[in-house]
mmCIF file of C-alpha atoms in Angstrom:
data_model
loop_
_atom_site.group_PDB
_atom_site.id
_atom_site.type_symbol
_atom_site.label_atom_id
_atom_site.label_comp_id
_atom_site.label_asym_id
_atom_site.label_seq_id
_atom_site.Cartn_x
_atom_site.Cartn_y
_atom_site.Cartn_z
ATOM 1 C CA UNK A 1 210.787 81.963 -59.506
ATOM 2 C CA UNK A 2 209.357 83.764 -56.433
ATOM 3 C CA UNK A 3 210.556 87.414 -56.795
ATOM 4 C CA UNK A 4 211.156 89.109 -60.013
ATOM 5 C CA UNK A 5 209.873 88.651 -63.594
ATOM 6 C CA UNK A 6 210.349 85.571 -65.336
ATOM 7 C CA UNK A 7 208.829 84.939 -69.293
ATOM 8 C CA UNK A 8 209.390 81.753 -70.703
ATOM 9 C CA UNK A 9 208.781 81.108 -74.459
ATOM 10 C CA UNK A 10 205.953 84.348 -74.688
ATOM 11 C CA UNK A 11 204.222 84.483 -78.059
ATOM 12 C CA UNK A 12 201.453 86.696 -78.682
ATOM 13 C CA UNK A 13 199.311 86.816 -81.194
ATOM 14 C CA UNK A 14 196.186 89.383 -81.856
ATOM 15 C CA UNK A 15 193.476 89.698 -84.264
ATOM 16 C CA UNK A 16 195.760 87.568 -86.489
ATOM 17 C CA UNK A 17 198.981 88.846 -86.094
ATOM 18 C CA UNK A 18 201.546 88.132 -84.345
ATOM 19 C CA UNK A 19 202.919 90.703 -82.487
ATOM 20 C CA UNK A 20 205.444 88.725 -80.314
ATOM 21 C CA UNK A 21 207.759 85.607 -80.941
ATOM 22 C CA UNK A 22 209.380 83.385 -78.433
ATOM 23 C CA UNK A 23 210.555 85.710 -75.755
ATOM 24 C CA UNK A 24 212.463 84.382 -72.747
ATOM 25 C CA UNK A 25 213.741 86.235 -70.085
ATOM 26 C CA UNK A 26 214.887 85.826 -66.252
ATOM 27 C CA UNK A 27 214.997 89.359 -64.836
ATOM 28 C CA UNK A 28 215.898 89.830 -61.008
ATOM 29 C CA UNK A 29 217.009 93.326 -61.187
ATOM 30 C CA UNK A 30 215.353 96.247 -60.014
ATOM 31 C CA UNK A 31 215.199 98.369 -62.872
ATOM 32 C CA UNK A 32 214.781 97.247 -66.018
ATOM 33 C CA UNK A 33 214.514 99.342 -69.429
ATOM 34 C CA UNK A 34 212.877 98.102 -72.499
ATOM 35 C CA UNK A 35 213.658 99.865 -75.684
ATOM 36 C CA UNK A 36 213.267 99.064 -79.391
ATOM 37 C CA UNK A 37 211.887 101.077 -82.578
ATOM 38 C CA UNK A 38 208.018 101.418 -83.095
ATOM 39 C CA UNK A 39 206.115 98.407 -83.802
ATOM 40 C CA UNK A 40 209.022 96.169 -82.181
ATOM 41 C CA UNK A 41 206.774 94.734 -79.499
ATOM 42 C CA UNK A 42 207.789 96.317 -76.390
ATOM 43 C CA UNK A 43 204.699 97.757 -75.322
ATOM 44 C CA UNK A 44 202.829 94.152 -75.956
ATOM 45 C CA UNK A 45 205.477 92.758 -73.988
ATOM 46 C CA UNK A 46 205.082 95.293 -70.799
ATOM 47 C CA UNK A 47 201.342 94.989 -70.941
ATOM 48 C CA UNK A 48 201.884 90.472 -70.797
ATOM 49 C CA UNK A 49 203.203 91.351 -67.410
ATOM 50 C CA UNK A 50 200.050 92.600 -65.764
ATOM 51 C CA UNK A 51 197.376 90.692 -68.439
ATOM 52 C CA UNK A 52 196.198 93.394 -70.180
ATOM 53 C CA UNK A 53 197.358 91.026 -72.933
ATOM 54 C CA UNK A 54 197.169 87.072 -72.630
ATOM 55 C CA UNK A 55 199.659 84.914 -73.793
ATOM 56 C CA UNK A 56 198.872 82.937 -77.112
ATOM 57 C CA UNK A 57 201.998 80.790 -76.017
ATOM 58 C CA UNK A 58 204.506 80.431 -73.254
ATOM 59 C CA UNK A 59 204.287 81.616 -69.752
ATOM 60 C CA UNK A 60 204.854 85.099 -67.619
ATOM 61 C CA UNK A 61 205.701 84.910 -63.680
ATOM 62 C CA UNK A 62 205.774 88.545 -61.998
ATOM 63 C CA UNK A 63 206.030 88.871 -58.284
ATOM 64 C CA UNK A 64 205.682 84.889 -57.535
ATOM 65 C CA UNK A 65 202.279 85.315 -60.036
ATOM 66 C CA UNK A 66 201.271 83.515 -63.386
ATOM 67 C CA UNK A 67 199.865 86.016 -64.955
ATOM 68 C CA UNK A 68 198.264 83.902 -67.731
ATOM 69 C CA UNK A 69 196.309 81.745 -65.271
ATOM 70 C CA UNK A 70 195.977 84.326 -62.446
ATOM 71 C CA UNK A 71 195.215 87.591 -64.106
ATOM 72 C CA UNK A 72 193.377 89.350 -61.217
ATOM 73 C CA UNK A 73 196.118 88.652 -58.981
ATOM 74 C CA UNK A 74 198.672 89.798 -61.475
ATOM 75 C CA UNK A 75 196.548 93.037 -61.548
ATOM 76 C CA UNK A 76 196.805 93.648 -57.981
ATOM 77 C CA UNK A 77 200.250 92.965 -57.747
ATOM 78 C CA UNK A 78 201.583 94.728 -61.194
ATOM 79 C CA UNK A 79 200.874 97.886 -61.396
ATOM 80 C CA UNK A 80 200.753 99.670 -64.982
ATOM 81 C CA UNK A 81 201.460 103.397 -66.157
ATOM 82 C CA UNK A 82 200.325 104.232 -69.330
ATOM 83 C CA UNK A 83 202.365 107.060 -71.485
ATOM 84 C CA UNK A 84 199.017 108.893 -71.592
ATOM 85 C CA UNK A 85 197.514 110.043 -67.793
ATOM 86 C CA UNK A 86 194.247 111.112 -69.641
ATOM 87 C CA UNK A 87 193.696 107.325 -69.963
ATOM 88 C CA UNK A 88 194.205 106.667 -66.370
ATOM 89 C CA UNK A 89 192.464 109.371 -64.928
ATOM 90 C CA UNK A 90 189.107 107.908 -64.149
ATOM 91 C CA UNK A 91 187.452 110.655 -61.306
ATOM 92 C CA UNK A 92 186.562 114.583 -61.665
ATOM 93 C CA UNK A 93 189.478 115.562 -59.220
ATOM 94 C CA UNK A 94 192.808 114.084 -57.994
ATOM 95 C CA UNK A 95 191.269 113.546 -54.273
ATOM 96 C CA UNK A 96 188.377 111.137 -55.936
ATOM 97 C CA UNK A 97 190.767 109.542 -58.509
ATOM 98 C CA UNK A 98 192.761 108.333 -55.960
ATOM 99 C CA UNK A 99 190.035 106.894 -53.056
ATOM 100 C CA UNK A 100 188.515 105.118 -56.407
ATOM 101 C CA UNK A 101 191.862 103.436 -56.422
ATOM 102 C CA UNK A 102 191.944 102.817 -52.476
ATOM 103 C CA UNK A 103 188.360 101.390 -52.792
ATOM 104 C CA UNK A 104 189.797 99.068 -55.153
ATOM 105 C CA UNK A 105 192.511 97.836 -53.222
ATOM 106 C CA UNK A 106 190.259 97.323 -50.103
ATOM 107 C CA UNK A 107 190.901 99.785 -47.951
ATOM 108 C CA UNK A 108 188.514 101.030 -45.392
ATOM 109 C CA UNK A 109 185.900 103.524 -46.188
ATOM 110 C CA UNK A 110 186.735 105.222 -43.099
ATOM 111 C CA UNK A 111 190.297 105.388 -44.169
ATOM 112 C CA UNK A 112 190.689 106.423 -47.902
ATOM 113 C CA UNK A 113 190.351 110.461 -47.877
ATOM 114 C CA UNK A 114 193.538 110.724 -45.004
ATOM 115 C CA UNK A 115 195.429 107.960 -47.048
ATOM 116 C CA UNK A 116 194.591 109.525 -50.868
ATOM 117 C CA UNK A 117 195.487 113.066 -49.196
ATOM 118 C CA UNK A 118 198.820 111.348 -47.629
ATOM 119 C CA UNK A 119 199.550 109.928 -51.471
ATOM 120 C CA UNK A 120 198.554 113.374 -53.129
ATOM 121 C CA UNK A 121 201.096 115.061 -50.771
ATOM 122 C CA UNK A 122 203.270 112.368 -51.711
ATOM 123 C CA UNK A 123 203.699 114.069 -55.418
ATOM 124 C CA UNK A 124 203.198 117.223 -54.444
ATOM 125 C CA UNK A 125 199.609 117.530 -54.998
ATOM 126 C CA UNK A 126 197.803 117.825 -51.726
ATOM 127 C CA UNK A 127 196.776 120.955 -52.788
ATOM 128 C CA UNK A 128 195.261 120.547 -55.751
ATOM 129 C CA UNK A 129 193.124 117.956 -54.212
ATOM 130 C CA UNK A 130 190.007 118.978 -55.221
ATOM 131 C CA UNK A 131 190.563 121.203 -58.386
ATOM 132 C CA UNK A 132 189.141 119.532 -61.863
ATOM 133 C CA UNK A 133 191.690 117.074 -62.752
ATOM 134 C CA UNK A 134 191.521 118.272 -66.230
ATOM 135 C CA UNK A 135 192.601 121.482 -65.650
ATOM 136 C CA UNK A 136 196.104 120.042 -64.117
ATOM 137 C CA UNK A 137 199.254 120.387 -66.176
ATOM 138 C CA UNK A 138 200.479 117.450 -68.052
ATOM 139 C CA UNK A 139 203.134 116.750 -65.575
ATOM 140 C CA UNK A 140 200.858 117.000 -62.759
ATOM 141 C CA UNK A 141 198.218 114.185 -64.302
ATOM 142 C CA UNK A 142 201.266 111.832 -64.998
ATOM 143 C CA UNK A 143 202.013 112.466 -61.261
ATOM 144 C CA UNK A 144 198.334 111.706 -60.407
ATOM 145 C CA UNK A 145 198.284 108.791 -62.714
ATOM 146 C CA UNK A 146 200.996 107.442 -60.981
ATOM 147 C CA UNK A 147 199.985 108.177 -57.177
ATOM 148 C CA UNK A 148 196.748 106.416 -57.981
ATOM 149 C CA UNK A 149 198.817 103.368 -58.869
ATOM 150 C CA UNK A 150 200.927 103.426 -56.355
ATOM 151 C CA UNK A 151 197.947 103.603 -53.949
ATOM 152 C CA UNK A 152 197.185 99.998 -54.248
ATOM 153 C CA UNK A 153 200.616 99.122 -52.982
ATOM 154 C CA UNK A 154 201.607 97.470 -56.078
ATOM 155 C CA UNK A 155 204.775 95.272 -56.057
ATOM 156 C CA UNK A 156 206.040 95.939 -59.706
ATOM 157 C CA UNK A 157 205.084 98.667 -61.548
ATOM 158 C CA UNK A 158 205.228 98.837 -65.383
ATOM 159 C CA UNK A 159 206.040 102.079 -66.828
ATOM 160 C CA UNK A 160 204.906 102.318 -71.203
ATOM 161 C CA UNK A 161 206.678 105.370 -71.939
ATOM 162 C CA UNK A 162 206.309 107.670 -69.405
ATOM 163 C CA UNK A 163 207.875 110.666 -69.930
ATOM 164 C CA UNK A 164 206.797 110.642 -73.908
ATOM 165 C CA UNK A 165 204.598 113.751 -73.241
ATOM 166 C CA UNK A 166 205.901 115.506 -70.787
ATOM 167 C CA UNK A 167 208.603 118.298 -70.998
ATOM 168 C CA UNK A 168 212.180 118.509 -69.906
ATOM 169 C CA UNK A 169 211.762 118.818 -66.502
ATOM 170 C CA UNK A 170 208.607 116.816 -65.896
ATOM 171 C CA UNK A 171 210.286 114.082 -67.415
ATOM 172 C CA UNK A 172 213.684 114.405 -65.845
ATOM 173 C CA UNK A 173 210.946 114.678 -62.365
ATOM 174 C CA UNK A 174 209.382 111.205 -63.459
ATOM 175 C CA UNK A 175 212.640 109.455 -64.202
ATOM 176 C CA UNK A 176 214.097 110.573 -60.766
ATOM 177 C CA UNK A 177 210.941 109.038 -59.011
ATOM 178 C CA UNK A 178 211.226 105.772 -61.088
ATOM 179 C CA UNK A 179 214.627 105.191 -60.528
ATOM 180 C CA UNK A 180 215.504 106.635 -57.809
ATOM 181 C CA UNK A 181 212.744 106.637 -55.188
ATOM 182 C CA UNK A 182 211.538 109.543 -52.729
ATOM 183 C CA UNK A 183 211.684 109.946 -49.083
ATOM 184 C CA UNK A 184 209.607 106.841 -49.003
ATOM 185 C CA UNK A 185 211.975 104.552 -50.660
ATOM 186 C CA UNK A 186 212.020 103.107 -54.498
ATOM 187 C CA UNK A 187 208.305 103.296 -55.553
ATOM 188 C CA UNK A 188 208.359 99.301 -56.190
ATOM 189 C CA UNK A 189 209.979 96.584 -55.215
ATOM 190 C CA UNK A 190 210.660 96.215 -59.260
ATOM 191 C CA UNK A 191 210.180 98.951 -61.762
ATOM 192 C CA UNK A 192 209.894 98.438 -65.813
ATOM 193 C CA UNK A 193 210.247 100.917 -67.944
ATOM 194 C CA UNK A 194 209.129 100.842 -71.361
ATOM 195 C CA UNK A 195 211.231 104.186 -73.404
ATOM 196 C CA UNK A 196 212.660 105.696 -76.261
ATOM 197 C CA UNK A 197 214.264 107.543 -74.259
ATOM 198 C CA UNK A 198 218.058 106.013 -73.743
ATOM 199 C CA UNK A 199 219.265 108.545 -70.996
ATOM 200 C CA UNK A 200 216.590 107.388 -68.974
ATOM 201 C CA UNK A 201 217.392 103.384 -70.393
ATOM 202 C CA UNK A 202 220.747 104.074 -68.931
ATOM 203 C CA UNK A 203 220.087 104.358 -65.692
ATOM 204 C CA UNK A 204 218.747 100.883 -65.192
ATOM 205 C CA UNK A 205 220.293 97.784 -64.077
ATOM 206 C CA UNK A 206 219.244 95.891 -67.178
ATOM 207 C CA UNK A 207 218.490 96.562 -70.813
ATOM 208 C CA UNK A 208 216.364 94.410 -72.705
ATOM 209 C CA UNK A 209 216.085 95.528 -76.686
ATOM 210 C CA UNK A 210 213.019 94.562 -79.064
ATOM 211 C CA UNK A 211 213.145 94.123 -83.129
ATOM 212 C CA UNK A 212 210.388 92.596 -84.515
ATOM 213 C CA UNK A 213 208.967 91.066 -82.200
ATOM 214 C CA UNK A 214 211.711 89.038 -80.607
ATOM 215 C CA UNK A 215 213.687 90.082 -78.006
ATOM 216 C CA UNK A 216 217.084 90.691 -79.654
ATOM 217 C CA UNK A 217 219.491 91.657 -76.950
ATOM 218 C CA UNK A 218 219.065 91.454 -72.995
ATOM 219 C CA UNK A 219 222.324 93.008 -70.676
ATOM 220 C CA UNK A 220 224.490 95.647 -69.051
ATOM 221 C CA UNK A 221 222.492 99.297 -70.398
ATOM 222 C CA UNK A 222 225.591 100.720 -71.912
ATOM 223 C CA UNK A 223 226.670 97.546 -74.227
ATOM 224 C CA UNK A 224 223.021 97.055 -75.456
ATOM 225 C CA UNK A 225 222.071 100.758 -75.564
ATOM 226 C CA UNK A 226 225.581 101.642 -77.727
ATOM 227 C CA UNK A 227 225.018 98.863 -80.357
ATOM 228 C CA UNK A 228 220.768 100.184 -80.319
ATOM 229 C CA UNK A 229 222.057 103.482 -81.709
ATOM 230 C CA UNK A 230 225.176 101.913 -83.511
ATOM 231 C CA UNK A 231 221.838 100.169 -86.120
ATOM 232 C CA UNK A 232 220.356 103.201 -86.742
ATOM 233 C CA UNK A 233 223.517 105.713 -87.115
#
């Protein structure tokens, strides 16, 4: 499979446990939602599809990449959001954080402060530049955290939980940008988004459900997302 994700028999296992059983799935679509209780593995599944987590079995193609035997690669072209920006935020301001993550990528010395400005206006942050990145709301890190991914031009990003700690708006703001796009276009070529939050699960092309470490149920969001709150009514 060039394009898209494709998992073929994915078991991992960590410190002794197993955490994930046998998961296969072909997934083309653009947007893709994973949901499932706490503890069902969807987290260790999003973070197979960059290598933050190696398989213990079975294989994971992302963007024409094995990401077991090519993790580097898999880095450069996956791109990963965690729900927390104060894990992602590496530099004293927003300016720095994101030329660390041009640097990265390989882009010119010469060229990183117009192009991190260019992304900070991006998200509406141009001019909060150079303020302390600490002192930014929570919406406006998660915004940061995510223009300093997008900096490196990834071709899929992986979203764990997003808009967990942000507040109405802010996360109604980050679920428009995931889904939809800005004036730029869709922010990847394919966007995963790991969520309890099944408003936001509904408004991708394809559901894919976790329980106990398998995946249970893969399809249309409204079918899969019904019978999800059907189990726990």
């Amino acid at each position: 499979m060039n394009d898209g994700i494709s998992v073929a028999g994915l078991g991992v296992e960590l410190d002794g446990a197993r955490i994930l059983t046998d998961v296969t799935a072909e997934l083309p679509q653009q947007r893709v939602a994973v949901i499932g209780a706490n503890g069902s593995g969807k987290s260790t599944f999003a973070r197979a599809l960059n290598g933050l987590v190696r398989p213990s079995e079975g294989s994971v193609h992302v963007a024409g990449t094995d990401v077991g035997r090519e993790p580097r690669r898999a880095r450069e072209r996956v791109g990963f959001l965690f729900s927390s920006p104060d894990a992602q935020i590496l530099m004293p301001t927003p300016a720095e954080d994101i030329v660390l993550s041009l640097k990265a990528a390989g882009v010119a010395r010469a060229d990183r402060e117009e192009r991190a400005l260019a992304e900070l206006a991006r998200f509406g942050l141009a001019g909060r530049a150079d303020q302390p990145a600490h002192s930014l709301s929570g919406g406006q890190k998660q915004l940061l955290a995510l223009a300093a991914v997008l900096a490196s031009g990834p071709r899929v990003l992986v979203a764990d939980e997003p808009t967990t700690l942000l507040d109405l708006g802010n996360a109604r703001h980050m679920g428009d940008l995931l889904i939809e796009g800005d004036v730029r276009g869709p922010v990847a070529d394919q966007v995963v988004i790991v969520t309890h939050d099944l408003e936001l699960a509904a408004r991708c092309d394809v559901v894919l459900r976790f329980a106990d470490g398998r995946l249970a149920e893969q399809g249309e969001a409204g079918p899969v997302i019904d019978r999800y709150r059907a189990a726990y009514a």
